[in-house]
Amino acid sequence: MNVLVLNGPNLGKLGTREPEVYGHQTLAEIEAGLEPVANEIDATLEWFQSNHEGALIDRLEARADWADGALLNGGALTHYSYALADAVRAFAKPVVEVHMSDVQTRERWRRESVLADVCVDVVSGLGADSYRVALLALARRLDGGH
Ligand code: DQA
């Protein structure tokens, strides 16, 4: 199972960015922490982070043939990027929306996701564990079609 793990704007700053909200782990540390889980379920992960909407869309397009599915933490793009939503739709493989923080209990503008409609699941509020749970949810979908 090949899984693209896309991270949007400001997620490259994890570790120092609002640690009271996002914790102290860097994205590289989260990536390393997910490796044993990926190995256990026989998944190959390709991580990509960009602050640029177009770069995320380009990566979804470029890896659509390779990937069986994706995890997507769109950062703030989650809340307004119809372009990213269209790209997820065109990707045509299951995508799980990921958030480290609980977006439903923060500012009002974070409560809307324009990606939710095109994603198969949303995992939010578990910190770095959101990625782990999202990966397991994706694997379950790909295995059993639940
Ligand atoms: C986030 C939540 C978004 O609202 C925010 O803009 C982010 C991170 C999260 O992982 O909790 O950049 O996606």
JSON list of C-alpha atoms and ligand atoms in Angstrom, two decimals:
[
{"chain": "A", "resi": 1, "resn": "MET", "atom": "CA", "xyz": [0.00, 0.00, 0.00]},
{"chain": "A", "resi": 2, "resn": "ASN", "atom": "CA", "xyz": [1.48, 3.33, -1.09]},
{"chain": "A", "resi": 3, "resn": "VAL", "atom": "CA", "xyz": [0.37, 6.36, 0.88]},
{"chain": "A", "resi": 4, "resn": "LEU", "atom": "CA", "xyz": [1.07, 9.99, 0.16]},
{"chain": "A", "resi": 5, "resn": "VAL", "atom": "CA", "xyz": [1.19, 12.13, 3.32]},
{"chain": "A", "resi": 6, "resn": "LEU", "atom": "CA", "xyz": [0.63, 15.76, 2.38]},
{"chain": "A", "resi": 7, "resn": "ASN", "atom": "CA", "xyz": [1.11, 18.64, 4.78]},
{"chain": "A", "resi": 8, "resn": "GLY", "atom": "CA", "xyz": [0.16, 22.19, 3.98]},
{"chain": "A", "resi": 9, "resn": "PRO", "atom": "CA", "xyz": [1.18, 25.68, 5.08]},
{"chain": "A", "resi": 10, "resn": "ASN", "atom": "CA", "xyz": [3.05, 26.19, 8.35]},
{"chain": "A", "resi": 11, "resn": "LEU", "atom": "CA", "xyz": [3.26, 22.50, 9.19]},
{"chain": "A", "resi": 12, "resn": "GLY", "atom": "CA", "xyz": [6.98, 22.67, 8.46]},
{"chain": "A", "resi": 13, "resn": "LYS", "atom": "CA", "xyz": [7.21, 24.77, 11.61]},
{"chain": "A", "resi": 14, "resn": "LEU", "atom": "CA", "xyz": [5.89, 22.06, 13.91]},
{"chain": "A", "resi": 15, "resn": "GLY", "atom": "CA", "xyz": [8.07, 21.75, 16.98]},
{"chain": "A", "resi": 16, "resn": "THR", "atom": "CA", "xyz": [8.30, 25.50, 17.51]},
{"chain": "A", "resi": 17, "resn": "ARG", "atom": "CA", "xyz": [4.91, 26.61, 16.16]},
{"chain": "A", "resi": 18, "resn": "GLU", "atom": "CA", "xyz": [2.36, 27.13, 18.96]},
{"chain": "A", "resi": 19, "resn": "PRO", "atom": "CA", "xyz": [3.58, 24.11, 20.96]},
{"chain": "A", "resi": 20, "resn": "GLU", "atom": "CA", "xyz": [0.66, 24.53, 23.37]},
{"chain": "A", "resi": 21, "resn": "VAL", "atom": "CA", "xyz": [-1.62, 23.67, 20.41]},
{"chain": "A", "resi": 22, "resn": "TYR", "atom": "CA", "xyz": [0.53, 21.37, 18.25]},
{"chain": "A", "resi": 23, "resn": "GLY", "atom": "CA", "xyz": [2.99, 19.85, 20.72]},
{"chain": "A", "resi": 24, "resn": "HIS", "atom": "CA", "xyz": [6.77, 19.77, 20.56]},
{"chain": "A", "resi": 25, "resn": "GLN", "atom": "CA", "xyz": [7.40, 17.22, 17.83]},
{"chain": "A", "resi": 26, "resn": "THR", "atom": "CA", "xyz": [8.74, 18.35, 14.47]},
{"chain": "A", "resi": 27, "resn": "LEU", "atom": "CA", "xyz": [7.19, 17.02, 11.28]},
{"chain": "A", "resi": 28, "resn": "ALA", "atom": "CA", "xyz": [10.32, 14.92, 10.73]},
{"chain": "A", "resi": 29, "resn": "GLU", "atom": "CA", "xyz": [9.87, 13.38, 14.19]},
{"chain": "A", "resi": 30, "resn": "ILE", "atom": "CA", "xyz": [6.21, 12.64, 13.49]},
{"chain": "A", "resi": 31, "resn": "GLU", "atom": "CA", "xyz": [7.28, 11.04, 10.21]},
{"chain": "A", "resi": 32, "resn": "ALA", "atom": "CA", "xyz": [9.87, 8.88, 11.98]},
{"chain": "A", "resi": 33, "resn": "GLY", "atom": "CA", "xyz": [7.31, 7.90, 14.62]},
{"chain": "A", "resi": 34, "resn": "LEU", "atom": "CA", "xyz": [4.88, 6.68, 11.99]},
{"chain": "A", "resi": 35, "resn": "GLU", "atom": "CA", "xyz": [7.41, 4.45, 10.26]},
{"chain": "A", "resi": 36, "resn": "PRO", "atom": "CA", "xyz": [6.98, 1.42, 12.59]},
{"chain": "A", "resi": 37, "resn": "VAL", "atom": "CA", "xyz": [3.20, 1.61, 12.16]},
{"chain": "A", "resi": 38, "resn": "ALA", "atom": "CA", "xyz": [3.62, 1.79, 8.40]},
{"chain": "A", "resi": 39, "resn": "ASN", "atom": "CA", "xyz": [5.97, -1.20, 8.44]},
{"chain": "A", "resi": 40, "resn": "GLU", "atom": "CA", "xyz": [3.51, -3.19, 10.52]},
{"chain": "A", "resi": 41, "resn": "ILE", "atom": "CA", "xyz": [0.74, -2.75, 7.97]},
{"chain": "A", "resi": 42, "resn": "ASP", "atom": "CA", "xyz": [3.05, -2.96, 4.98]},
{"chain": "A", "resi": 43, "resn": "ALA", "atom": "CA", "xyz": [2.58, 0.63, 3.90]},
{"chain": "A", "resi": 44, "resn": "THR", "atom": "CA", "xyz": [5.11, 2.80, 2.09]},
{"chain": "A", "resi": 45, "resn": "LEU", "atom": "CA", "xyz": [4.72, 6.46, 3.02]},
{"chain": "A", "resi": 46, "resn": "GLU", "atom": "CA", "xyz": [5.83, 9.44, 0.98]},
{"chain": "A", "resi": 47, "resn": "TRP", "atom": "CA", "xyz": [5.81, 12.67, 2.98]},
{"chain": "A", "resi": 48, "resn": "PHE", "atom": "CA", "xyz": [5.59, 16.12, 1.44]},
{"chain": "A", "resi": 49, "resn": "GLN", "atom": "CA", "xyz": [5.14, 19.53, 3.03]},
{"chain": "A", "resi": 50, "resn": "SER", "atom": "CA", "xyz": [4.62, 22.82, 1.27]},
{"chain": "A", "resi": 51, "resn": "ASN", "atom": "CA", "xyz": [3.44, 26.28, 2.13]},
{"chain": "A", "resi": 52, "resn": "HIS", "atom": "CA", "xyz": [2.09, 26.58, -1.42]},
{"chain": "A", "resi": 53, "resn": "GLU", "atom": "CA", "xyz": [-1.32, 25.42, -2.53]},
{"chain": "A", "resi": 54, "resn": "GLY", "atom": "CA", "xyz": [-0.14, 24.73, -6.10]},
{"chain": "A", "resi": 55, "resn": "ALA", "atom": "CA", "xyz": [2.76, 22.58, -4.94]},
{"chain": "A", "resi": 56, "resn": "LEU", "atom": "CA", "xyz": [0.38, 20.36, -2.95]},
{"chain": "A", "resi": 57, "resn": "ILE", "atom": "CA", "xyz": [-1.91, 20.08, -5.96]},
{"chain": "A", "resi": 58, "resn": "ASP", "atom": "CA", "xyz": [1.06, 19.27, -8.23]},
{"chain": "A", "resi": 59, "resn": "ARG", "atom": "CA", "xyz": [2.14, 16.48, -5.87]},
{"chain": "A", "resi": 60, "resn": "LEU", "atom": "CA", "xyz": [-1.35, 14.98, -5.75]},
{"chain": "A", "resi": 61, "resn": "GLU", "atom": "CA", "xyz": [-1.41, 14.97, -9.55]},
{"chain": "A", "resi": 62, "resn": "ALA", "atom": "CA", "xyz": [2.11, 13.60, -9.91]},
{"chain": "A", "resi": 63, "resn": "ARG", "atom": "CA", "xyz": [1.63, 10.74, -7.46]},
{"chain": "A", "resi": 64, "resn": "ALA", "atom": "CA", "xyz": [-1.93, 9.72, -8.33]},
{"chain": "A", "resi": 65, "resn": "ASP", "atom": "CA", "xyz": [-0.74, 6.63, -10.22]},
{"chain": "A", "resi": 66, "resn": "TRP", "atom": "CA", "xyz": [1.70, 5.59, -7.51]},
{"chain": "A", "resi": 67, "resn": "ALA", "atom": "CA", "xyz": [-0.51, 6.18, -4.47]},
{"chain": "A", "resi": 68, "resn": "ASP", "atom": "CA", "xyz": [-3.32, 3.95, -3.22]},
{"chain": "A", "resi": 69, "resn": "GLY", "atom": "CA", "xyz": [-4.52, 6.75, -0.97]},
{"chain": "A", "resi": 70, "resn": "ALA", "atom": "CA", "xyz": [-3.41, 9.79, 0.97]},
{"chain": "A", "resi": 71, "resn": "LEU", "atom": "CA", "xyz": [-3.41, 11.52, 4.33]},
{"chain": "A", "resi": 72, "resn": "LEU", "atom": "CA", "xyz": [-3.91, 15.26, 4.01]},
{"chain": "A", "resi": 73, "resn": "ASN", "atom": "CA", "xyz": [-3.29, 17.88, 6.62]},
{"chain": "A", "resi": 74, "resn": "GLY", "atom": "CA", "xyz": [-4.07, 20.93, 4.54]},
{"chain": "A", "resi": 75, "resn": "GLY", "atom": "CA", "xyz": [-3.40, 23.37, 7.39]},
{"chain": "A", "resi": 76, "resn": "ALA", "atom": "CA", "xyz": [-5.42, 26.53, 6.89]},
{"chain": "A", "resi": 77, "resn": "LEU", "atom": "CA", "xyz": [-6.07, 25.60, 3.24]},
{"chain": "A", "resi": 78, "resn": "THR", "atom": "CA", "xyz": [-8.54, 23.08, 4.68]},
{"chain": "A", "resi": 79, "resn": "HIS", "atom": "CA", "xyz": [-10.91, 25.90, 5.42]},
{"chain": "A", "resi": 80, "resn": "TYR", "atom": "CA", "xyz": [-11.02, 27.67, 2.06]},
{"chain": "A", "resi": 81, "resn": "SER", "atom": "CA", "xyz": [-9.13, 25.96, -0.77]},
{"chain": "A", "resi": 82, "resn": "TYR", "atom": "CA", "xyz": [-11.64, 24.81, -3.35]},
{"chain": "A", "resi": 83, "resn": "ALA", "atom": "CA", "xyz": [-8.65, 24.19, -5.63]},
{"chain": "A", "resi": 84, "resn": "LEU", "atom": "CA", "xyz": [-7.24, 21.64, -3.19]},
{"chain": "A", "resi": 85, "resn": "ALA", "atom": "CA", "xyz": [-10.69, 20.07, -2.80]},
{"chain": "A", "resi": 86, "resn": "ASP", "atom": "CA", "xyz": [-10.94, 19.72, -6.59]},
{"chain": "A", "resi": 87, "resn": "ALA", "atom": "CA", "xyz": [-7.46, 18.18, -6.67]},
{"chain": "A", "resi": 88, "resn": "VAL", "atom": "CA", "xyz": [-8.47, 15.61, -4.04]},
{"chain": "A", "resi": 89, "resn": "ARG", "atom": "CA", "xyz": [-11.51, 14.76, -6.12]},
{"chain": "A", "resi": 90, "resn": "ALA", "atom": "CA", "xyz": [-9.37, 14.38, -9.26]},
{"chain": "A", "resi": 91, "resn": "PHE", "atom": "CA", "xyz": [-6.88, 12.21, -7.32]},
{"chain": "A", "resi": 92, "resn": "ALA", "atom": "CA", "xyz": [-9.74, 9.69, -7.18]},
{"chain": "A", "resi": 93, "resn": "LYS", "atom": "CA", "xyz": [-8.25, 7.59, -4.36]},
{"chain": "A", "resi": 94, "resn": "PRO", "atom": "CA", "xyz": [-9.31, 7.63, -0.71]},
{"chain": "A", "resi": 95, "resn": "VAL", "atom": "CA", "xyz": [-7.96, 10.59, 1.23]},
{"chain": "A", "resi": 96, "resn": "VAL", "atom": "CA", "xyz": [-8.21, 11.00, 5.02]},
{"chain": "A", "resi": 97, "resn": "GLU", "atom": "CA", "xyz": [-8.26, 14.57, 6.34]},
{"chain": "A", "resi": 98, "resn": "VAL", "atom": "CA", "xyz": [-5.92, 15.04, 9.29]},
{"chain": "A", "resi": 99, "resn": "HIS", "atom": "CA", "xyz": [-5.69, 17.71, 11.98]},
{"chain": "A", "resi": 100, "resn": "MET", "atom": "CA", "xyz": [-3.51, 17.65, 15.03]},
{"chain": "A", "resi": 101, "resn": "SER", "atom": "CA", "xyz": [-5.65, 20.14, 16.92]},
{"chain": "A", "resi": 102, "resn": "ASP", "atom": "CA", "xyz": [-9.37, 19.82, 17.52]},
{"chain": "A", "resi": 103, "resn": "VAL", "atom": "CA", "xyz": [-10.59, 22.22, 14.83]},
{"chain": "A", "resi": 104, "resn": "GLN", "atom": "CA", "xyz": [-14.17, 22.07, 16.10]},
{"chain": "A", "resi": 105, "resn": "THR", "atom": "CA", "xyz": [-13.30, 23.67, 19.43]},
{"chain": "A", "resi": 106, "resn": "ARG", "atom": "CA", "xyz": [-11.05, 26.47, 18.17]},
{"chain": "A", "resi": 107, "resn": "GLU", "atom": "CA", "xyz": [-11.90, 29.66, 16.24]},
{"chain": "A", "resi": 108, "resn": "ARG", "atom": "CA", "xyz": [-15.16, 29.63, 14.34]},
{"chain": "A", "resi": 109, "resn": "TRP", "atom": "CA", "xyz": [-13.43, 29.84, 10.92]},
{"chain": "A", "resi": 110, "resn": "ARG", "atom": "CA", "xyz": [-11.67, 26.53, 11.56]},
{"chain": "A", "resi": 111, "resn": "ARG", "atom": "CA", "xyz": [-14.95, 24.67, 11.97]},
{"chain": "A", "resi": 112, "resn": "GLU", "atom": "CA", "xyz": [-15.63, 24.59, 8.26]},
{"chain": "A", "resi": 113, "resn": "SER", "atom": "CA", "xyz": [-13.65, 22.23, 6.05]},
{"chain": "A", "resi": 114, "resn": "VAL", "atom": "CA", "xyz": [-14.03, 22.43, 2.29]},
{"chain": "A", "resi": 115, "resn": "LEU", "atom": "CA", "xyz": [-12.08, 19.16, 2.11]},
{"chain": "A", "resi": 116, "resn": "ALA", "atom": "CA", "xyz": [-14.39, 17.08, 4.29]},
{"chain": "A", "resi": 117, "resn": "ASP", "atom": "CA", "xyz": [-16.83, 16.40, 1.44]},
{"chain": "A", "resi": 118, "resn": "VAL", "atom": "CA", "xyz": [-14.12, 14.89, -0.73]},
{"chain": "A", "resi": 119, "resn": "CYS", "atom": "CA", "xyz": [-12.31, 12.98, 2.03]},
{"chain": "A", "resi": 120, "resn": "VAL", "atom": "CA", "xyz": [-13.39, 9.56, 3.29]},
{"chain": "A", "resi": 121, "resn": "ASP", "atom": "CA", "xyz": [-12.67, 10.30, 6.98]},
{"chain": "A", "resi": 122, "resn": "VAL", "atom": "CA", "xyz": [-11.55, 13.13, 9.22]},
{"chain": "A", "resi": 123, "resn": "VAL", "atom": "CA", "xyz": [-9.21, 12.61, 12.19]},
{"chain": "A", "resi": 124, "resn": "SER", "atom": "CA", "xyz": [-8.79, 15.65, 14.40]},
{"chain": "A", "resi": 125, "resn": "GLY", "atom": "CA", "xyz": [-7.55, 16.58, 17.85]},
{"chain": "A", "resi": 126, "resn": "LEU", "atom": "CA", "xyz": [-5.19, 13.71, 18.68]},
{"chain": "A", "resi": 127, "resn": "GLY", "atom": "CA", "xyz": [-1.92, 15.60, 18.21]},
{"chain": "A", "resi": 128, "resn": "ALA", "atom": "CA", "xyz": [0.71, 13.60, 16.38]},
{"chain": "A", "resi": 129, "resn": "ASP", "atom": "CA", "xyz": [-1.44, 10.50, 16.93]},
{"chain": "A", "resi": 130, "resn": "SER", "atom": "CA", "xyz": [-3.92, 11.94, 14.41]},
{"chain": "A", "resi": 131, "resn": "TYR", "atom": "CA", "xyz": [-1.54, 10.77, 11.66]},
{"chain": "A", "resi": 132, "resn": "ARG", "atom": "CA", "xyz": [-1.36, 7.25, 13.12]},
{"chain": "A", "resi": 133, "resn": "VAL", "atom": "CA", "xyz": [-5.12, 6.91, 13.47]},
{"chain": "A", "resi": 134, "resn": "ALA", "atom": "CA", "xyz": [-5.62, 8.37, 9.99]},
{"chain": "A", "resi": 135, "resn": "LEU", "atom": "CA", "xyz": [-3.19, 5.86, 8.50]},
{"chain": "A", "resi": 136, "resn": "LEU", "atom": "CA", "xyz": [-5.00, 2.96, 10.19]},
{"chain": "A", "resi": 137, "resn": "ALA", "atom": "CA", "xyz": [-8.36, 4.34, 9.02]},
{"chain": "A", "resi": 138, "resn": "LEU", "atom": "CA", "xyz": [-7.08, 4.58, 5.46]},
{"chain": "A", "resi": 139, "resn": "ALA", "atom": "CA", "xyz": [-5.63, 1.06, 5.58]},
{"chain": "A", "resi": 140, "resn": "ARG", "atom": "CA", "xyz": [-8.96, -0.27, 6.83]},
{"chain": "A", "resi": 141, "resn": "ARG", "atom": "CA", "xyz": [-10.77, 1.42, 3.96]},
{"chain": "A", "resi": 142, "resn": "LEU", "atom": "CA", "xyz": [-8.32, 0.09, 1.40]},
{"chain": "A", "resi": 143, "resn": "ASP", "atom": "CA", "xyz": [-8.43, -3.44, 2.84]},
{"chain": "A", "resi": 144, "resn": "GLY", "atom": "CA", "xyz": [-12.05, -3.85, 3.59]},
{"chain": "A", "resi": 145, "resn": "GLY", "atom": "CA", "xyz": [-13.83, -1.06, 1.79]},
{"chain": "A", "resi": 146, "resn": "HIS", "atom": "CA", "xyz": [-15.59, 0.00, 5.04]},
{"chain": "B", "resi": 1, "resn": "DQA", "atom": "C1", "xyz": [-4.37, 22.16, 11.47]},
{"chain": "B", "resi": 1, "resn": "DQA", "atom": "C2", "xyz": [-5.56, 23.03, 11.86]},
{"chain": "B", "resi": 1, "resn": "DQA", "atom": "C3", "xyz": [-5.71, 24.20, 10.90]},
{"chain": "B", "resi": 1, "resn": "DQA", "atom": "O1", "xyz": [-6.83, 25.00, 11.27]},
{"chain": "B", "resi": 1, "resn": "DQA", "atom": "C4", "xyz": [-4.48, 25.06, 10.95]},
{"chain": "B", "resi": 1, "resn": "DQA", "atom": "O2", "xyz": [-4.59, 26.13, 10.03]},
{"chain": "B", "resi": 1, "resn": "DQA", "atom": "C5", "xyz": [-3.23, 24.29, 10.75]},
{"chain": "B", "resi": 1, "resn": "DQA", "atom": "C6", "xyz": [-3.10, 22.98, 11.38]},
{"chain": "B", "resi": 1, "resn": "DQA", "atom": "C7", "xyz": [-4.12, 21.05, 12.50]},
{"chain": "B", "resi": 1, "resn": "DQA", "atom": "O3", "xyz": [-3.34, 20.14, 12.19]},
{"chain": "B", "resi": 1, "resn": "DQA", "atom": "O4", "xyz": [-4.67, 21.08, 13.59]},
{"chain": "B", "resi": 1, "resn": "DQA", "atom": "O5", "xyz": [-2.28, 24.76, 10.14]},
{"chain": "B", "resi": 1, "resn": "DQA", "atom": "O6", "xyz": [-4.63, 21.57, 10.23]}
]
